Short mmCIF file of C-alpha atoms in Angstrom, two decimals:
data_model
loop_
_atom_site.label_atom_id
_atom_site.label_comp_id
_atom_site.label_asym_id
_atom_site.label_seq_id
_atom_site.Cartn_x
_atom_site.Cartn_y
_atom_site.Cartn_z
CA MET A 1 151.69 38.62 116.46
CA SER A 2 154.31 41.18 116.67
CA ASP A 3 155.55 43.85 118.97
CA THR A 4 157.56 46.99 118.43
CA GLY A 5 158.62 49.30 121.49
CA GLY A 6 156.34 47.55 123.51
CA VAL A 7 153.20 48.47 121.24
CA ARG A 8 151.11 46.12 119.70
CA GLU A 9 151.49 45.84 116.04
CA VAL A 10 148.34 47.19 113.75
CA LYS A 11 147.73 44.30 111.35
CA SER A 12 145.81 46.77 108.84
CA ALA A 13 148.77 49.12 108.76
CA ALA A 14 151.18 46.48 108.57
CA ARG A 15 149.30 44.76 105.81
CA THR A 16 149.04 48.17 103.87
CA VAL A 17 152.66 48.95 104.14
CA GLU A 18 153.70 45.16 103.09
CA LEU A 19 151.26 45.47 100.09
CA LEU A 20 152.89 48.83 99.13
CA GLU A 21 156.48 47.45 99.51
CA LEU A 22 155.39 44.26 97.20
CA LEU A 23 154.03 46.68 94.51
CA ALA A 24 157.01 48.96 94.70
CA ALA A 25 159.54 45.88 94.30
CA ARG A 26 157.84 44.72 91.36
CA GLY A 27 158.63 48.09 89.25
CA ASP A 28 157.34 47.85 85.74
CA ARG A 29 155.51 44.36 86.39
CA PRO A 30 152.01 45.10 87.52
CA ALA A 31 150.42 42.53 89.74
CA ARG A 32 147.01 40.72 89.67
CA LEU A 33 144.71 40.37 92.55
CA GLN A 34 145.35 36.62 93.14
CA GLU A 35 149.01 37.09 93.22
CA LEU A 36 148.88 39.63 95.90
CA ALA A 37 146.74 37.91 97.90
CA ASP A 38 148.96 34.73 97.85
CA GLN A 39 152.15 36.57 98.44
CA LEU A 40 150.92 38.24 101.46
CA GLY A 41 148.72 35.31 102.69
CA VAL A 42 145.69 37.51 102.64
CA PRO A 43 142.06 36.43 101.78
CA ARG A 44 140.87 37.62 98.03
CA SER A 45 138.10 39.57 99.43
CA SER A 46 140.11 41.56 101.96
CA MET A 47 142.84 42.02 99.21
CA TYR A 48 140.31 43.74 96.97
CA ALA A 49 138.92 45.72 99.44
CA LEU A 50 142.54 47.23 100.33
CA LEU A 51 143.77 47.73 96.95
CA GLN A 52 140.14 49.60 96.17
CA THR A 53 140.72 52.02 99.23
CA LEU A 54 144.65 52.87 98.08
CA ILE A 55 143.23 53.29 94.49
CA ALA A 56 140.73 55.80 95.56
CA ARG A 57 143.79 57.69 97.69
CA GLY A 58 146.19 57.55 95.03
CA TRP A 59 148.63 55.07 96.41
CA VAL A 60 147.84 52.18 93.72
CA ARG A 61 146.78 52.44 90.27
CA THR A 62 145.00 49.90 88.10
CA ASP A 63 144.68 49.63 84.17
CA ILE A 64 141.42 50.16 82.33
CA THR A 65 140.41 46.58 82.84
CA GLY A 66 140.80 46.71 86.72
CA SER A 67 142.72 43.42 86.75
CA LEU A 68 146.37 44.84 87.03
CA TYR A 69 147.84 46.84 89.99
CA GLY A 70 150.66 49.01 90.41
CA ILE A 71 152.40 51.40 92.58
CA GLY A 72 150.24 54.89 92.46
CA LEU A 73 151.38 58.50 92.02
CA HIS A 74 151.24 59.35 95.89
CA ALA A 75 154.18 57.16 96.69
CA LEU A 76 156.26 59.07 94.50
CA LEU A 77 155.04 62.40 96.14
CA THR A 78 155.80 61.26 99.42
CA GLY A 79 159.35 59.86 98.49
CA THR A 80 159.94 63.19 97.07
CA SER A 81 158.87 65.15 100.13
CA TYR A 82 161.55 62.79 102.25
CA LEU A 83 164.29 63.95 99.92
CA ASP A 84 163.22 67.44 100.11
CA SER A 85 163.16 67.47 103.99
CA ASP A 86 166.25 65.70 104.74
CA PRO A 87 169.03 68.34 105.82
CA ARG A 88 171.79 66.22 104.99
CA VAL A 89 170.70 65.60 101.51
CA ARG A 90 170.27 69.13 100.79
CA VAL A 91 174.07 69.72 102.13
CA VAL A 92 175.38 67.05 99.86
CA ARG A 93 173.68 67.86 96.51
CA PRO A 94 175.98 70.60 95.68
CA TYR A 95 179.20 68.60 96.61
CA LEU A 96 177.83 66.00 94.19
CA ASP A 97 177.85 68.46 91.52
CA GLU A 98 181.29 69.68 92.41
CA ALA A 99 182.49 65.92 91.92
CA SER A 100 180.60 65.20 89.06
CA GLN A 101 182.13 68.12 87.32
CA ALA A 102 185.57 67.45 88.68
CA LEU A 103 185.67 63.89 87.50
CA GLY A 104 183.13 63.48 84.68
CA GLU A 105 181.88 60.58 86.22
CA THR A 106 178.25 59.62 87.83
CA ILE A 107 178.25 60.25 91.61
CA HIS A 108 175.84 58.80 94.19
CA MET A 109 174.54 59.28 97.56
CA GLY A 110 172.94 56.59 99.43
CA ARG A 111 171.67 55.32 102.71
CA LEU A 112 171.64 51.97 104.35
CA ASP A 113 168.26 50.57 104.63
CA GLY A 114 168.25 47.53 106.29
CA ARG A 115 170.15 44.94 104.18
CA ASN A 116 169.84 47.34 101.32
CA VAL A 117 171.28 50.91 100.23
CA ALA A 118 168.59 53.26 99.10
CA TYR A 119 169.60 55.95 96.46
CA LEU A 120 168.89 59.35 97.58
CA ALA A 121 170.75 61.63 94.98
CA THR A 122 172.60 61.16 91.74
CA ARG A 123 174.53 63.09 89.24
CA GLU A 124 174.84 61.39 85.96
CA SER A 125 177.65 61.49 84.05
CA HIS A 126 177.56 62.64 80.44
CA GLU A 127 179.56 60.01 79.06
CA TYR A 128 177.38 57.48 80.48
CA LEU A 129 173.80 58.07 80.98
CA ARG A 130 171.59 55.39 82.59
CA THR A 131 168.09 55.09 81.19
CA ILE A 132 166.65 54.60 84.39
CA SER A 133 167.43 56.61 87.54
CA ARG A 134 168.71 55.23 90.63
CA VAL A 135 166.91 57.50 92.91
CA GLY A 136 164.60 56.06 95.22
CA ARG A 137 165.69 52.58 94.27
CA ARG A 138 167.58 50.09 96.53
CA LEU A 139 170.44 47.68 95.89
CA PRO A 140 171.60 44.99 98.10
CA ALA A 141 174.32 46.31 100.36
CA HIS A 142 176.76 43.67 99.62
CA VAL A 143 177.03 44.28 96.00
CA GLY A 144 177.88 47.85 95.50
CA ALA A 145 180.31 50.29 96.58
CA LEU A 146 177.97 52.30 98.53
CA GLY A 147 176.76 49.33 100.60
CA LYS A 148 180.13 47.70 101.13
CA ALA A 149 181.50 51.17 102.65
CA LEU A 150 178.72 51.16 105.18
CA LEU A 151 179.07 47.49 106.13
CA ALA A 152 182.61 47.76 106.85
CA GLU A 153 181.65 50.58 109.56
CA ARG A 154 179.66 47.28 111.43
CA ASP A 155 180.65 44.57 113.33
CA ASP A 156 181.27 41.51 110.99
CA THR A 157 178.64 39.41 113.49
CA ASP A 158 175.81 41.73 111.81
CA LEU A 159 176.31 39.96 108.59
CA PRO A 160 174.07 37.20 108.03
CA GLU A 161 175.35 33.75 106.84
CA GLY A 162 174.46 33.58 103.44
CA PRO A 163 174.32 32.91 100.56
CA TYR A 164 173.91 36.13 99.24
CA GLU A 165 172.17 37.20 96.24
CA ALA A 166 174.29 37.51 92.90
CA LEU A 167 173.59 40.23 90.56
CA THR A 168 176.68 39.62 88.31
CA PRO A 169 179.01 36.90 88.42
CA HIS A 170 181.37 39.16 90.24
CA SER A 171 179.08 39.49 93.12
CA HIS A 172 179.79 38.18 96.62
CA THR A 173 177.86 35.16 97.41
CA ARG A 174 179.48 33.74 100.50
CA ARG A 175 180.15 35.45 103.63
CA ALA A 176 183.93 34.41 103.99
CA SER A 177 184.58 36.37 100.64
CA LEU A 178 182.61 39.35 101.64
CA LEU A 179 184.16 39.64 105.22
CA ALA A 180 187.39 39.54 103.47
CA ASP A 181 186.64 42.27 101.13
CA LEU A 182 185.14 44.45 103.95
CA ALA A 183 188.55 43.70 105.86
CA GLU A 184 190.14 45.43 102.92
CA VAL A 185 187.63 48.25 102.85
CA ARG A 186 188.85 49.05 106.26
CA SER A 187 192.37 49.01 105.76
CA ARG A 188 192.20 51.11 102.55
CA GLY A 189 189.37 53.54 103.81
CA TYR A 190 187.16 53.22 100.64
CA SER A 191 185.17 50.36 98.96
CA ILE A 192 185.66 49.06 95.65
CA ASP A 193 182.95 47.52 93.49
CA ARG A 194 184.42 45.71 90.16
CA GLU A 195 181.55 45.00 88.46
CA GLU A 196 179.76 43.52 91.37
CA GLY A 197 176.29 45.12 90.94
CA VAL A 198 176.42 46.11 87.27
CA LEU A 199 178.47 44.49 84.58
CA GLY A 200 181.08 47.10 82.95
CA ILE A 201 180.89 49.45 85.92
CA VAL A 202 183.48 49.88 88.68
CA GLY A 203 182.43 52.08 91.77
CA PHE A 204 184.40 53.78 94.59
CA GLY A 205 182.51 54.04 97.89
CA PHE A 206 183.26 56.60 100.98
CA VAL A 207 181.27 56.64 104.19
CA LEU A 208 180.12 60.03 105.50
CA ARG A 209 180.84 60.05 109.29
CA TYR A 210 178.68 62.55 110.61
CA ASP A 211 176.79 59.68 112.19
CA SER A 212 178.14 56.65 114.31
CA PRO A 213 177.78 54.28 112.93
CA ALA A 214 177.67 56.01 109.44
CA THR A 215 174.20 55.62 107.60
CA ASP A 216 175.09 57.55 104.47
CA ALA A 217 177.92 57.28 101.89
CA ILE A 218 178.96 58.67 98.62
CA SER A 219 180.26 56.87 95.46
CA CYS A 220 181.73 57.34 92.23
CA SER A 221 180.72 55.01 89.32
CA VAL A 222 183.02 54.58 86.11
CA PRO A 223 182.74 52.24 83.06
CA ARG A 224 185.64 49.81 83.37
CA ALA A 225 186.83 50.56 80.03
CA ARG A 226 187.32 54.17 80.84
CA LEU A 227 189.37 53.28 84.13
CA THR A 228 192.78 53.98 84.08
CA PRO A 229 195.12 53.73 86.94
CA GLU A 230 195.91 57.42 86.81
CA HIS A 231 191.95 58.01 86.68
CA GLU A 232 191.11 55.72 89.52
CA ALA A 233 194.04 57.79 91.63
CA GLN A 234 192.21 61.04 90.77
CA ILE A 235 188.76 59.67 91.81
CA ILE A 236 189.96 58.65 95.06
CA THR A 237 191.51 61.94 95.84
CA VAL A 238 188.54 64.00 94.80
CA MET A 239 186.04 61.80 96.25
CA ARG A 240 188.28 61.93 99.70
CA GLU A 241 188.29 65.83 99.42
CA ILE A 242 184.39 66.07 98.88
CA ARG A 243 183.86 63.73 101.62
CA SER A 244 185.76 65.96 104.22
CA LYS A 245 183.81 69.02 102.58
CA ILE A 246 180.56 67.38 103.37
CA GLU A 247 181.44 66.13 106.66
CA ALA A 248 182.78 69.42 107.62
CA THR A 249 179.42 71.31 106.75
CA ALA A 250 176.78 68.31 107.38
CA PRO A 251 174.02 69.80 110.21
CA GLY A 252 174.29 68.49 113.58
CA THR A 253 170.99 67.42 115.20
CA GLY A 254 170.70 70.90 116.90
CA GLY A 255 166.98 71.58 117.23
CA ALA A 256 166.01 69.49 114.48
CA PRO A 257 164.36 66.00 115.00
CA HIS A 258 167.04 63.08 114.97
CA TRP A 259 165.57 60.47 113.04
CA ARG A 260 165.89 56.80 113.47
#
C-alpha cells in the first residue's frame, strides 16, 4: 500500500495509469492480454475488464481480432492539451524557430520527468529529418544533452548508483563517468552529448533557469559529420543568446497555477 501526501493511493486509478504508461512505452509493439496481466501482476479477468473500459473511452485501441492492444487516440489529445496549455512551451516555440533558422540544425525543448527527459517541442533541420518526431517521447536523462544539462543543476547525491542503460556504445553506464561529465557541464556552462543517445549525432544542451532547480532545457543536435570547430562555436554562441532571450521573456507564476 502506497501513500502520497498523506492520502491513500486509489488502487484502481494507479492500475489504470500503470497500464497506459506500459502501452505508451511499447510504442509500435502492441501487447496481448496475458502479457499485460503478467507485467502488471493483475488477474487476467480484471485486466480484460479494464482494457474494455478504456477501449470504450478511446484511451486504448485494439485490432480487429480483439487480441492486440495499444495506446489510444485520447492519449494523444490529452498530451496535445498539455502542450497547448503550458505558457512556457508557448514562449519557447518562436525562439526554437529563430535558433533553427540561424543554425540550420535541429532544436529541442525538453523537461525533466523523473530519470528521463520528455521532449515538448522540436524544430527539425532541413538537412537531417527524423522519420519519427521526438515530441511526446522520453529519453533517459543521462544519455542526452538536454538531460545532462538538467542533471548538472542537481546535487550529485540525487544520481542512482547504476549501472545505467546504454543506448549507444558512447553512453555513460557508470556513475563515476557521468559525475565527471556533469562536473565539466557545470564548469563549461552547457552540456555536450557526443553520440551518447543517437549514433552520428552530437548535441549541445542549455538549461533554462526560470525555475530553481531548472526543469526545462533547450538543445541543438547536429550530425557529427557536419560539425566543424567553427560551426560548434557558432552553435554555442547562438544557443546562449536564445537562452537569454527565453529567460528574459518566460512568464512568472503570476496568477497562473504553479504546477509541480
